[in-house]
Short mmCIF file of C-alpha atoms and ligand atoms in Angstrom, two decimals:
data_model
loop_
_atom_site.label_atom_id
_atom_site.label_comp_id
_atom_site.label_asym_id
_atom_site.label_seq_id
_atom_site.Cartn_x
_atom_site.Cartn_y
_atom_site.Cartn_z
CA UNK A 1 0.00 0.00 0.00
CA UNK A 2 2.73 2.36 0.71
CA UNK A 3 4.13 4.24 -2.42
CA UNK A 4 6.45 7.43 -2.58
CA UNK A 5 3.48 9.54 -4.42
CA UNK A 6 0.46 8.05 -2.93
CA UNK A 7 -1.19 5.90 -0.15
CA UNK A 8 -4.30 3.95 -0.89
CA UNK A 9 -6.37 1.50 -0.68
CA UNK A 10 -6.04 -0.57 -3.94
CA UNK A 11 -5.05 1.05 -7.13
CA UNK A 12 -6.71 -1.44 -9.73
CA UNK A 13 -10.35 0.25 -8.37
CA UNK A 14 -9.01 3.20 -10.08
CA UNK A 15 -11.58 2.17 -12.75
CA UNK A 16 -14.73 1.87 -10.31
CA UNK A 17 -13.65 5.72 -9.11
CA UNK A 18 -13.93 7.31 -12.48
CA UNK A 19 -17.26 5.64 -13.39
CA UNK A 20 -18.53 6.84 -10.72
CA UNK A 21 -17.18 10.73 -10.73
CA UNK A 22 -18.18 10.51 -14.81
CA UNK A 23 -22.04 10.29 -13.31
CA UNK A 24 -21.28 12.88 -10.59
CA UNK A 25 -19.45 15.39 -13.36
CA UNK A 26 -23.28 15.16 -14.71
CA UNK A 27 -24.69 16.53 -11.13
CA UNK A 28 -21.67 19.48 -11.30
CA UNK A 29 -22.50 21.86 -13.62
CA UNK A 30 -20.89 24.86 -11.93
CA UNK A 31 -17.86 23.43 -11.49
CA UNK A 32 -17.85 21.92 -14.51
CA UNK A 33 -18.77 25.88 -15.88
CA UNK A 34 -15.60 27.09 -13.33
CA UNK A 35 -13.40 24.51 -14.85
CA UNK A 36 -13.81 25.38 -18.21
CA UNK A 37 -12.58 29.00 -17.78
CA UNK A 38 -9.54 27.64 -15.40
CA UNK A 39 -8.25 25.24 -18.74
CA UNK A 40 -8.35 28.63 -20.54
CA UNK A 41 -6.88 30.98 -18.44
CA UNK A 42 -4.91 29.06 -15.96
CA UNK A 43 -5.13 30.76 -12.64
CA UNK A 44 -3.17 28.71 -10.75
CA UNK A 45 -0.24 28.62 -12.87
CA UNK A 46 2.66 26.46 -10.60
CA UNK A 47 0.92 27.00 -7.42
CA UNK A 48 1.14 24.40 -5.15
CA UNK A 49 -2.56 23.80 -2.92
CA UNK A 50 -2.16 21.09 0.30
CA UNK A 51 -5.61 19.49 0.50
CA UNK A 52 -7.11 17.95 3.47
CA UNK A 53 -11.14 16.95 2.41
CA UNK A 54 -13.01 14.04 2.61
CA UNK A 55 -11.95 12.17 -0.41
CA UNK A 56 -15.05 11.54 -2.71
CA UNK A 57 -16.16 11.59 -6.16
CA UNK A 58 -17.02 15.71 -6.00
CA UNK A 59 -13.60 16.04 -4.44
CA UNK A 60 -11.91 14.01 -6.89
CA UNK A 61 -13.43 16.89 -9.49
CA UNK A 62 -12.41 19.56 -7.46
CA UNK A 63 -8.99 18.49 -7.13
CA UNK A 64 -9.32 17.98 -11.09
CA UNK A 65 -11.13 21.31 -11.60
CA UNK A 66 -8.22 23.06 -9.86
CA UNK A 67 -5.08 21.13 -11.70
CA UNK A 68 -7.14 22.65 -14.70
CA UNK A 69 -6.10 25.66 -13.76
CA UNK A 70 -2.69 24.90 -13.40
CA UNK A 71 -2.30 23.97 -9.80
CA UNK A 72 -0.04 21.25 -7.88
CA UNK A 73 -2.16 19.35 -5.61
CA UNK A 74 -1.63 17.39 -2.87
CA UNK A 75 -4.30 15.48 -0.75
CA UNK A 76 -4.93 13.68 2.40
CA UNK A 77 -8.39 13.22 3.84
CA UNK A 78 -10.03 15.06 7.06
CA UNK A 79 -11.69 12.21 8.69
CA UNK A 80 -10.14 8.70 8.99
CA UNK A 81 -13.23 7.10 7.51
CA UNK A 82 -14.99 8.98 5.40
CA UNK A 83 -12.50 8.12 2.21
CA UNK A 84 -14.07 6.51 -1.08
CA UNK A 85 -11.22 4.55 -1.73
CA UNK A 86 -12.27 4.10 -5.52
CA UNK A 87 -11.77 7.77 -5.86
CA UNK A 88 -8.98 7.76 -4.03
CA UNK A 89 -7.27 5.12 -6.70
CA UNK A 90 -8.43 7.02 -9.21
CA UNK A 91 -6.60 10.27 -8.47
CA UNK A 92 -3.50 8.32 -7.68
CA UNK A 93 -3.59 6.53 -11.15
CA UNK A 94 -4.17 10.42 -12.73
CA UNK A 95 -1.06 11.73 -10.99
CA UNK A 96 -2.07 13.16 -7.77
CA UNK A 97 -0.43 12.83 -4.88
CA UNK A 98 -3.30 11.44 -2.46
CA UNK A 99 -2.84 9.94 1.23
CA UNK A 100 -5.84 8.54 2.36
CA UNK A 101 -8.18 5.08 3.18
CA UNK A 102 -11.14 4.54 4.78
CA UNK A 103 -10.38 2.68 8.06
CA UNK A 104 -6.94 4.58 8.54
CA UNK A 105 -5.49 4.25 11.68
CA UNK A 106 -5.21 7.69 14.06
CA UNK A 107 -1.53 7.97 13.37
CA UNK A 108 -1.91 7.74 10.06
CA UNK A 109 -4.32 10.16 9.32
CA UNK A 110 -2.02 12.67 10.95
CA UNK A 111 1.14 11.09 8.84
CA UNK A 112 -1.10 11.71 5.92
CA UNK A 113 -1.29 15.53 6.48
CA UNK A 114 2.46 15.29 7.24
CA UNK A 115 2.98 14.13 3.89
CA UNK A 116 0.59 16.97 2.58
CA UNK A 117 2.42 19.62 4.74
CA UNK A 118 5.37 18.01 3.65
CA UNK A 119 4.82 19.36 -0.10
CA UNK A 120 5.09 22.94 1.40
CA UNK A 121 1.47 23.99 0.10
CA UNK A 122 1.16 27.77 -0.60
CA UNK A 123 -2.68 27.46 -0.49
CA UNK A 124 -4.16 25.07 2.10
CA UNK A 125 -7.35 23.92 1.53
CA UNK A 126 -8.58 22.73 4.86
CA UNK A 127 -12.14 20.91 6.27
CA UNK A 128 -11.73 21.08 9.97
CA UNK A 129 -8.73 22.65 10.59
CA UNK A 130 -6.47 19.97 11.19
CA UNK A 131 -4.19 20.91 8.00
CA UNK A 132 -4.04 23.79 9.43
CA UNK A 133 -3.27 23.35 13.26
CA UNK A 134 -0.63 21.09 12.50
CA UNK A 135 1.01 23.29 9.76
CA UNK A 136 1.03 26.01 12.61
CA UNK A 137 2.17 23.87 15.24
CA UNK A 138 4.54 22.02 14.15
CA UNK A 139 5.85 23.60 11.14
CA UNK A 140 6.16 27.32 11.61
CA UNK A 141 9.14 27.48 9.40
CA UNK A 142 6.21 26.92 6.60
CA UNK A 143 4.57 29.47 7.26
CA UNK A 144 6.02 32.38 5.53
CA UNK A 145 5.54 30.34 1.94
CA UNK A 146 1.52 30.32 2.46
CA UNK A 147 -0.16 32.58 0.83
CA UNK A 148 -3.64 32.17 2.29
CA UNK A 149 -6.35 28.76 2.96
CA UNK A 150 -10.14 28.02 2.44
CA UNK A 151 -12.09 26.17 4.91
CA UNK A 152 -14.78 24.07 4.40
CA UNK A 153 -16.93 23.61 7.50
CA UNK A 154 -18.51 25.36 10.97
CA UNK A 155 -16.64 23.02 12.90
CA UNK A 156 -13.11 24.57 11.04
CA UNK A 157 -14.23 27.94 10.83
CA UNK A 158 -15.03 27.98 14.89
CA UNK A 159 -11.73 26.91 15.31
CA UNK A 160 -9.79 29.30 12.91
CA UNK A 161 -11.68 32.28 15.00
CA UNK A 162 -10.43 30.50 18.34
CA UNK A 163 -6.86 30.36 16.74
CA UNK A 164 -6.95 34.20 15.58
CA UNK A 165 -8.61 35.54 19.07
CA UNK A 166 -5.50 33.60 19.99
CA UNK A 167 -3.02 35.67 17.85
CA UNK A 168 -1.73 32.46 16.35
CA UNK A 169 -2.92 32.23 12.72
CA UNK A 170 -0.95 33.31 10.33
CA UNK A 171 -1.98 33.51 7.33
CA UNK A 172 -5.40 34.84 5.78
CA UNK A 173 -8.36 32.06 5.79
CA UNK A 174 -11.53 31.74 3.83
CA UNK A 175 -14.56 30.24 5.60
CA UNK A 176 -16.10 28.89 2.07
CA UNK A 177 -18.52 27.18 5.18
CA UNK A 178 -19.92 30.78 5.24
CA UNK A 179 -20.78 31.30 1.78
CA UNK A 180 -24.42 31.33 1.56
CA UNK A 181 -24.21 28.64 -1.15
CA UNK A 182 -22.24 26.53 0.95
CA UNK A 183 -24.32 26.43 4.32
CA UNK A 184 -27.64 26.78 2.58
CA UNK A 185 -27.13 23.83 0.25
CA UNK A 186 -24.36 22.02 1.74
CA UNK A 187 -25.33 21.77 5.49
CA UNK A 188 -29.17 22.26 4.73
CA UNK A 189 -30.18 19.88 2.09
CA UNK A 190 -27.09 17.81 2.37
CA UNK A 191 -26.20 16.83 5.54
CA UNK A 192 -30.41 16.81 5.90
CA UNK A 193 -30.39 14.27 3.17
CA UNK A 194 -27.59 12.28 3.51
CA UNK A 195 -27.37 11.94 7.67
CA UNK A 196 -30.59 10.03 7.38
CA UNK A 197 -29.57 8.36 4.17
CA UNK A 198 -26.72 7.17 6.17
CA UNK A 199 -28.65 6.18 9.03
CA UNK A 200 -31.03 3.92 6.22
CA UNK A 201 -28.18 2.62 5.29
CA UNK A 202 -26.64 1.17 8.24
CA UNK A 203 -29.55 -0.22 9.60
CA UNK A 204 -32.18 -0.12 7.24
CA UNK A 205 -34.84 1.16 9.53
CA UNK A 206 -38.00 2.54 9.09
CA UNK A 207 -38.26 6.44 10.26
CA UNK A 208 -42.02 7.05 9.82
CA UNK A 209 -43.45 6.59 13.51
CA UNK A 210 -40.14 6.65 15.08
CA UNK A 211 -38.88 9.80 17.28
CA UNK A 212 -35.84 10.79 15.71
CA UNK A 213 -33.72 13.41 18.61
CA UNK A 214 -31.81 15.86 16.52
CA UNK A 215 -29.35 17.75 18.95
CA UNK A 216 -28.66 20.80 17.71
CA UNK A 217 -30.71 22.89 15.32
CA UNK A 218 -28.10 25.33 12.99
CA UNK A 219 -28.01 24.90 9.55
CA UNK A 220 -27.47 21.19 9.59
CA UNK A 221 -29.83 20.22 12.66
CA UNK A 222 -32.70 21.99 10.25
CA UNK A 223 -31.63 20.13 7.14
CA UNK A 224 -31.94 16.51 9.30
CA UNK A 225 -34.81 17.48 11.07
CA UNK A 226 -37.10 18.19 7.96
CA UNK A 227 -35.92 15.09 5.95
CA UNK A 228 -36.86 12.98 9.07
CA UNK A 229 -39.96 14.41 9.17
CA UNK A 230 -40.50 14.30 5.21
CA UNK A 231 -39.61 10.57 6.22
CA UNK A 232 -42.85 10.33 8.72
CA UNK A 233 -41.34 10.42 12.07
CA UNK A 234 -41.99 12.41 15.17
CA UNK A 235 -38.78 15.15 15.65
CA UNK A 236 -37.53 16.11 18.74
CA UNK A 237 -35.10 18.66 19.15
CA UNK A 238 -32.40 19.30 21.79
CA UNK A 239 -30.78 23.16 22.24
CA UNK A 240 -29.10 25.10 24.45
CA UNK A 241 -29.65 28.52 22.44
CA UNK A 242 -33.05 29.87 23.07
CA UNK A 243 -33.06 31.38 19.52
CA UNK A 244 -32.57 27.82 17.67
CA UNK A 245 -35.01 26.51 20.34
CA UNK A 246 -37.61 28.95 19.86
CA UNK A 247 -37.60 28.07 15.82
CA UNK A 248 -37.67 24.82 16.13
CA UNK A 249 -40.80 24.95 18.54
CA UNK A 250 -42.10 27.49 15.82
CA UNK A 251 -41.14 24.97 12.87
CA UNK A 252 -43.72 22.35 14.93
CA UNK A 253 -40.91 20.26 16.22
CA UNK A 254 -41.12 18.96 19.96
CA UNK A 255 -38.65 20.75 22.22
CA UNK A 256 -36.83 19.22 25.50
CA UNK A 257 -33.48 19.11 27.51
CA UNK A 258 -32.05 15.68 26.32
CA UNK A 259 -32.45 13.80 29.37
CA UNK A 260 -35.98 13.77 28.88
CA UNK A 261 -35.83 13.03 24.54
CA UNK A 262 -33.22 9.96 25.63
CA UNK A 263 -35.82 8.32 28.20
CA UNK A 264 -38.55 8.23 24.60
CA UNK A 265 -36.11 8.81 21.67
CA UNK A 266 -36.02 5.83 18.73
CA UNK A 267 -33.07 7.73 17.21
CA UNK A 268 -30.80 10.17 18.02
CA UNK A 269 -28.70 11.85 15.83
CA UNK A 270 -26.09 14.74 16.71
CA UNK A 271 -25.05 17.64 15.30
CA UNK A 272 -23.42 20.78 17.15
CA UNK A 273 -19.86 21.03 16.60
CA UNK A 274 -19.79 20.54 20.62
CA UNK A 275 -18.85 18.16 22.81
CA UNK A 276 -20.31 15.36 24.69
CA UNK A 277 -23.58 16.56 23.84
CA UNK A 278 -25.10 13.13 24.44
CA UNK A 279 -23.01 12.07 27.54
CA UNK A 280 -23.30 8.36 28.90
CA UNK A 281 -25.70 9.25 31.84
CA UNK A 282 -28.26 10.12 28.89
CA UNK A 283 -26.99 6.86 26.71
CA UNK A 284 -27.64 4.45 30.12
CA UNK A 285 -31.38 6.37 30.06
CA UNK A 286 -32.29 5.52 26.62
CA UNK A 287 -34.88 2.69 25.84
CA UNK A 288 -33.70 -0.76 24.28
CA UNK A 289 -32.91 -0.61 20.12
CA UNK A 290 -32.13 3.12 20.57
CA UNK A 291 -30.26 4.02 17.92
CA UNK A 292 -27.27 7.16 17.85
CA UNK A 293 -25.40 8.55 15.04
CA UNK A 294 -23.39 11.72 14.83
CA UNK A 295 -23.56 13.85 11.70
CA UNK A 296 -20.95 16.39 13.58
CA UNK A 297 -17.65 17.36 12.04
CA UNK A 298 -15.93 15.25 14.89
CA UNK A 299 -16.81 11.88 17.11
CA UNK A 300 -16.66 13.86 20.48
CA UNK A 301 -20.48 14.76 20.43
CA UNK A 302 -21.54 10.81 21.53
CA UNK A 303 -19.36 9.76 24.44
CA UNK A 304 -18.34 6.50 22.71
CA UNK A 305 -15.39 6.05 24.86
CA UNK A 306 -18.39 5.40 27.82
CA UNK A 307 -19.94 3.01 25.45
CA UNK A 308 -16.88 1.40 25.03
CA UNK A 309 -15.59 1.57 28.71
CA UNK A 310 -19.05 0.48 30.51
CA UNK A 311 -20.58 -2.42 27.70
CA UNK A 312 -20.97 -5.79 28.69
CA UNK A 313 -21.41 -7.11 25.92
CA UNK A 314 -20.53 -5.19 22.15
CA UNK A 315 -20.60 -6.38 18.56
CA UNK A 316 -20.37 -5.08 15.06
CA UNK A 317 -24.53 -6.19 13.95
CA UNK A 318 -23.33 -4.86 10.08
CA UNK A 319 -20.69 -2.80 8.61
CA UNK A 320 -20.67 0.57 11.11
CA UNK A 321 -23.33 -0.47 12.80
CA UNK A 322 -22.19 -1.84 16.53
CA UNK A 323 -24.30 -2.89 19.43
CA UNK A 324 -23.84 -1.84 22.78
CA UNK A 325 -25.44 -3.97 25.66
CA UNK A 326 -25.29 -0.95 28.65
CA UNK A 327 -27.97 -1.49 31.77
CA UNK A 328 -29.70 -4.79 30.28
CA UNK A 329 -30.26 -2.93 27.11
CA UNK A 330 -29.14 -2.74 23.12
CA UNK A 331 -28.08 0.37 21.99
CA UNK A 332 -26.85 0.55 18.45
CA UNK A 333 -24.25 2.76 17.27
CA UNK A 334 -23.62 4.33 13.59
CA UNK A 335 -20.42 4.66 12.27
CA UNK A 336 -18.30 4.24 15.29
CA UNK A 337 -19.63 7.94 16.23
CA UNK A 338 -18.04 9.89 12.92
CA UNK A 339 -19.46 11.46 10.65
CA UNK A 340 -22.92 9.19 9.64
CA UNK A 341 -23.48 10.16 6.46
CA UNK A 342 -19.59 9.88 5.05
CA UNK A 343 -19.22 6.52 7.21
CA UNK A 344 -22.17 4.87 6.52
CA UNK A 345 -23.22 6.72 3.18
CA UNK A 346 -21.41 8.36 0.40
CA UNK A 347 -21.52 11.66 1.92
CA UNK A 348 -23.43 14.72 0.21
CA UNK A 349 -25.40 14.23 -3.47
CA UNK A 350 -22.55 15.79 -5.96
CA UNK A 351 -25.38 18.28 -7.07
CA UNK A 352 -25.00 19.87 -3.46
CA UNK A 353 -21.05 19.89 -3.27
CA UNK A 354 -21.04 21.02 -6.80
CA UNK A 355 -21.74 24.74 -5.40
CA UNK A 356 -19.57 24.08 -1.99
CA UNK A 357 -16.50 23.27 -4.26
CA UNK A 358 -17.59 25.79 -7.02
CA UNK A 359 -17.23 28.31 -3.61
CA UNK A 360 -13.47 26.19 -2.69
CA UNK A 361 -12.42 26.61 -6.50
CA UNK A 362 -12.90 30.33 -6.50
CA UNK A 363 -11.77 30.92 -3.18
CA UNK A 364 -8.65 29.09 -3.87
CA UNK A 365 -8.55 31.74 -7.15
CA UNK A 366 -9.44 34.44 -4.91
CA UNK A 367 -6.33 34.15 -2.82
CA UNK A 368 -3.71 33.63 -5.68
CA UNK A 369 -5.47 36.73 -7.37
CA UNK A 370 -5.05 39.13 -4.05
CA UNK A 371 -1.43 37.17 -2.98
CA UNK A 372 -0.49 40.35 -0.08
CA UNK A 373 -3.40 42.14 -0.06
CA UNK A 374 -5.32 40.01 2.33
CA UNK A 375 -5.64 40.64 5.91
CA UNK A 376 -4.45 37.32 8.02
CA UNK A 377 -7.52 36.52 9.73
CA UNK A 378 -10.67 34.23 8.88
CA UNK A 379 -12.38 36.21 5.70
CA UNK A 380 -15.54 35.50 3.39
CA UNK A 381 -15.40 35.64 0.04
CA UNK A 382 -17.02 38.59 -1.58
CA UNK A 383 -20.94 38.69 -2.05
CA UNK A 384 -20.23 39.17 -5.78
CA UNK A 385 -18.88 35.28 -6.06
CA UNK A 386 -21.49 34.16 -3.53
CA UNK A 387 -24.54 35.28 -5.85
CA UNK A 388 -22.29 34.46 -9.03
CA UNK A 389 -22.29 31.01 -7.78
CA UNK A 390 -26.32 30.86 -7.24
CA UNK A 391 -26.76 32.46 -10.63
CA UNK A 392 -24.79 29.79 -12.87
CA UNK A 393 -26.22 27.24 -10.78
CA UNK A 394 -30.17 28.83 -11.35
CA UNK A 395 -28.85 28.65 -14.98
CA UNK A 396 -28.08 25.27 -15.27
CA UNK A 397 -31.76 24.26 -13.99
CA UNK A 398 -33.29 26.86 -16.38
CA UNK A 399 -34.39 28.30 -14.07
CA UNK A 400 -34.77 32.45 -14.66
CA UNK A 401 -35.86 35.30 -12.29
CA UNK A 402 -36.53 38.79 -12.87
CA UNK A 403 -34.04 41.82 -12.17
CA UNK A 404 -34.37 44.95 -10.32
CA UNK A 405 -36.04 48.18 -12.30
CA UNK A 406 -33.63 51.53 -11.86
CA UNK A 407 -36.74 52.64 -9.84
CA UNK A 408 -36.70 50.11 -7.52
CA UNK A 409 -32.89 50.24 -7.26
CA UNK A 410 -33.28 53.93 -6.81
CA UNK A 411 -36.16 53.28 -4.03
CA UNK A 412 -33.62 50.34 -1.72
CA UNK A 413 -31.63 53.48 -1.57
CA UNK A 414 -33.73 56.78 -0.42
CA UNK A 415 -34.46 57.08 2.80
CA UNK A 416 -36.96 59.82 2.15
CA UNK A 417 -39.81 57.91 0.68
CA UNK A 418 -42.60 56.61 2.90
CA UNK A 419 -46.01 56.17 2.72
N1 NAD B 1 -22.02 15.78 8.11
C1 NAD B 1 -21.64 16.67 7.24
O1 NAD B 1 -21.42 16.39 6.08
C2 NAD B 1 -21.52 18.10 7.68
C3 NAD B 1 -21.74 19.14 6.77
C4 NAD B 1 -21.65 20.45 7.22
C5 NAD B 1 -21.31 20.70 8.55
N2 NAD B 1 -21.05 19.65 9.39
C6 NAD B 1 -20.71 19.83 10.80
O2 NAD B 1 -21.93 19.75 11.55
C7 NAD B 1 -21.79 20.49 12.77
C8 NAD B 1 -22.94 21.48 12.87
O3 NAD B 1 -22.85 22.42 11.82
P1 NAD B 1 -23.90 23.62 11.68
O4 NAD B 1 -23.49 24.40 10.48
O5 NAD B 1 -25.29 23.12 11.82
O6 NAD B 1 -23.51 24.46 13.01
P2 NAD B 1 -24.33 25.59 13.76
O7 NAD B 1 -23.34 26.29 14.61
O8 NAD B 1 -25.16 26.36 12.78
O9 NAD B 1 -25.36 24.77 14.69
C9 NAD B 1 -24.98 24.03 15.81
C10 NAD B 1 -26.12 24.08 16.81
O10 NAD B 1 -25.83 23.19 17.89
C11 NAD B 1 -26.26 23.80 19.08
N3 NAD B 1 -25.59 23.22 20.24
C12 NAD B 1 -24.33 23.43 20.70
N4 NAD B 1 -24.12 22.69 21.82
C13 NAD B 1 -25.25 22.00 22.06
C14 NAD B 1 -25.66 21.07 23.06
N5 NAD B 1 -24.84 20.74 24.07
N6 NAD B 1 -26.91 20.54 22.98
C15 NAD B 1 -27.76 20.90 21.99
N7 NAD B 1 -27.44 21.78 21.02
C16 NAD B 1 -26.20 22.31 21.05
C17 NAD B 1 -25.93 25.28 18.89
O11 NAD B 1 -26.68 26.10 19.76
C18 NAD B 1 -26.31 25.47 17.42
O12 NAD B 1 -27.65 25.89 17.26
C19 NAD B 1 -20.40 21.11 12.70
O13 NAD B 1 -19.50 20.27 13.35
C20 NAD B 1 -20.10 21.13 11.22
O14 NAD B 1 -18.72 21.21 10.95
C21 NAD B 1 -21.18 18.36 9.00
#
């Protein structure tokens, strides 16, 4: 498995990973749009971009979309598990130098970033901030040779403010997470979508009738509470702002601290960015054949360690899916607490990532265009790209809207009219 240039699973399912991004390239049409005009003008001329993203079939393009424009890429993934190792062989048999397999160890996720630090990346492109912490910690002689870094989720972007109220980043950081096309789409419909997809997956339960516990209600908690729902079952959610609460009362969703959703919960499924938000006091309180999955960034929201520590008995029931026996009774959990919908599914539909990675493509132009000019810090990309990004994708569902008259531009902008 180990090789100078890459690390992966098995090379000869190269084949299997193109087939499958050829269908997803269909699902991409902004990318696909953004790719075009890199090949012609070639942005990224030389530049060398240090990836760390869950390596799927929409990454795959991206990492393709951005060699288009004449970019050096190297790429480990941001989660031990949540590789596609057919896409993985396929960039490997391209040329790319990708580190990465679903069921790497702990130490070898971090040797994989290693090897992508190692390439001395001028542009990081980041989903978590991992690439990033390390880069700063342990390799501050890098530093001066970046030029800036995108990153792709809340989870990252929380973390890059942490580091900067710190005074320790260094370099200038887009949160692509923040892009309205990202978090609308990506977190919204996606991880709504594909948590419970991965959920089905695992277990292949029913939702209708069940009460599916969604802890925490931002952009994602929304997104998996309305496709449960759509899905027939009864939603609870968990909060601890009163603003997120109060919506999801408002939305029609039952609301209640989560010692009272574990006593009558069916399935619970996780997703704050926080920590030991189901803790093993409410895990030893939930009824027999609960279900919990995590559709969080990391797998410190469920306190698997408990689970593992305080089980009498524990098995693996089906690929990622692993029974607990805690108090006399079977809890079941999904994908060993990571990620549920990269673990147990394929992670987000490409149509979705097509306008996250359309957002990582430009941002990743954005920084080579303003090399120096940027403040370090965490930035968003301009409002300009953001709506450029809706529009082509609007355009390629034919779908057209109408424009503002000069009156009605003049109007937004006069405060002296009234009634
Ligand atoms: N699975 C995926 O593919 C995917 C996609 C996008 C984002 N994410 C990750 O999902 C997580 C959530 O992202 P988001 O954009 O919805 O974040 P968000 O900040 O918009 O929402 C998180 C919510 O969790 C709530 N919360 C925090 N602690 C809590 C607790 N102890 N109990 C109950 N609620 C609590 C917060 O009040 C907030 O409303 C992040 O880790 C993010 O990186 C995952």
């Amino acid at each position: 498995m180990n090789q100078d240039k890459y690390c992966v699973r098995d090379i000869s399912l190269a084949e299997t990973g193109r087939k499958n991004i050829s269908f997803s390239i269909k699902e991409m049409p902004v990318l696909t749009k953004i790719k075009q005009r890199f090949e012609r003008e070639k942005p990224l001329k030389g530049i060398r971009v240090g990836m760390a993203l869950h390596i799927t079939t929409e990454t795959a393009y991206l990492v393709e979309t951005l060699i288009a424009g004449g970019a050096l890429v190297s790429i480990c993934s941001c989660n031990p598990l949540s590789t596609q190792d057919n896409s993985a062989a396929y960039l490997a048999k391209i040329g790319v130098s990708v580190f990465g397999y679903k069921g790497e160890s702990k130490g070898e996720y971090y040797e994989f970033i290693e090897r992508v630090i190692s390439f001395k990346p001028q542009i990081t492109v980041d989903d978590g901030c991992d690439l990033v912490t390390m880069l700063h910690e342990k390799h501050p002689e890098l530093l001066d040779g970046v030029w800036g870094g995108t990153e792709e989720t809340t989870t990252g972007v929380r973390r890059l403010k942490a580091m900067h109220r710190a005074g320790k980043l260094r370099y200038p950081v887009i949160a692509v997470n923040d892009n309205f096309t990202k978090h609308m789409f990506d977190n919204y419909y996606g991880t709504g979508q594909s948590a419970i997809d991965g959920i089905i997956r695992a277990s292949n339960v029913l939702i209708a009738g069940k009460k599916v516990v969604v802890v925490g209600y931002g952009d994602c908690g929304k997104g998996v509470a309305a496709r449960a729902r759509g899905l027939g079952a009864i939603v609870i959610v968990t909060e601890v702002s009163p603003k997120r609460a109060l919506q999801a009362a408002m939305d029609g969703h039952l609301v209640m601290p989560l010692m009272e959703a574990a006593k009558i919960g069916d399935i619970f499924i996780t997703v704050t960015g926080n920590k030991n938000v189901v803790p093993f006091e409410a895990i030893r309180l939930m009824k027999d054949s609960a279900i919990l999955a995590n559709a969080g960034h990391f797998d410190n929201e469920i306190d698997v360690a408990a689970l593992e520590r305080n089980a009498t008995e524990k098995e693996e029931i089906r690929p990622y899916f692993k029974r607990y026996r805690i108090n006399g009774k079977d809890v079941y959990l999904c994908g060993e607490g990571r990620l549920v919908n990269l673990v147990c599914g394929e992670g987000h539909p490409s149509s979705v990532l097509d306008l996250s990675f359309a957002g990582q493509a430009l941002a990743v132009g954005y920084l080579v265009k303003n090399r120096g000019k940027l403040n370090v810090g965490v930035i968003k990309l301009p409002k300009e790209i953001d709506d450029e990004i809706a529009r082509l994708k609007l355009e390629s569902m034919g779908i057209r809207i109408d424009t503002l008259t000069k009156e009605q531009i003049a109007y937004l902008n006069n405060w002296k009219e009234g009634t």
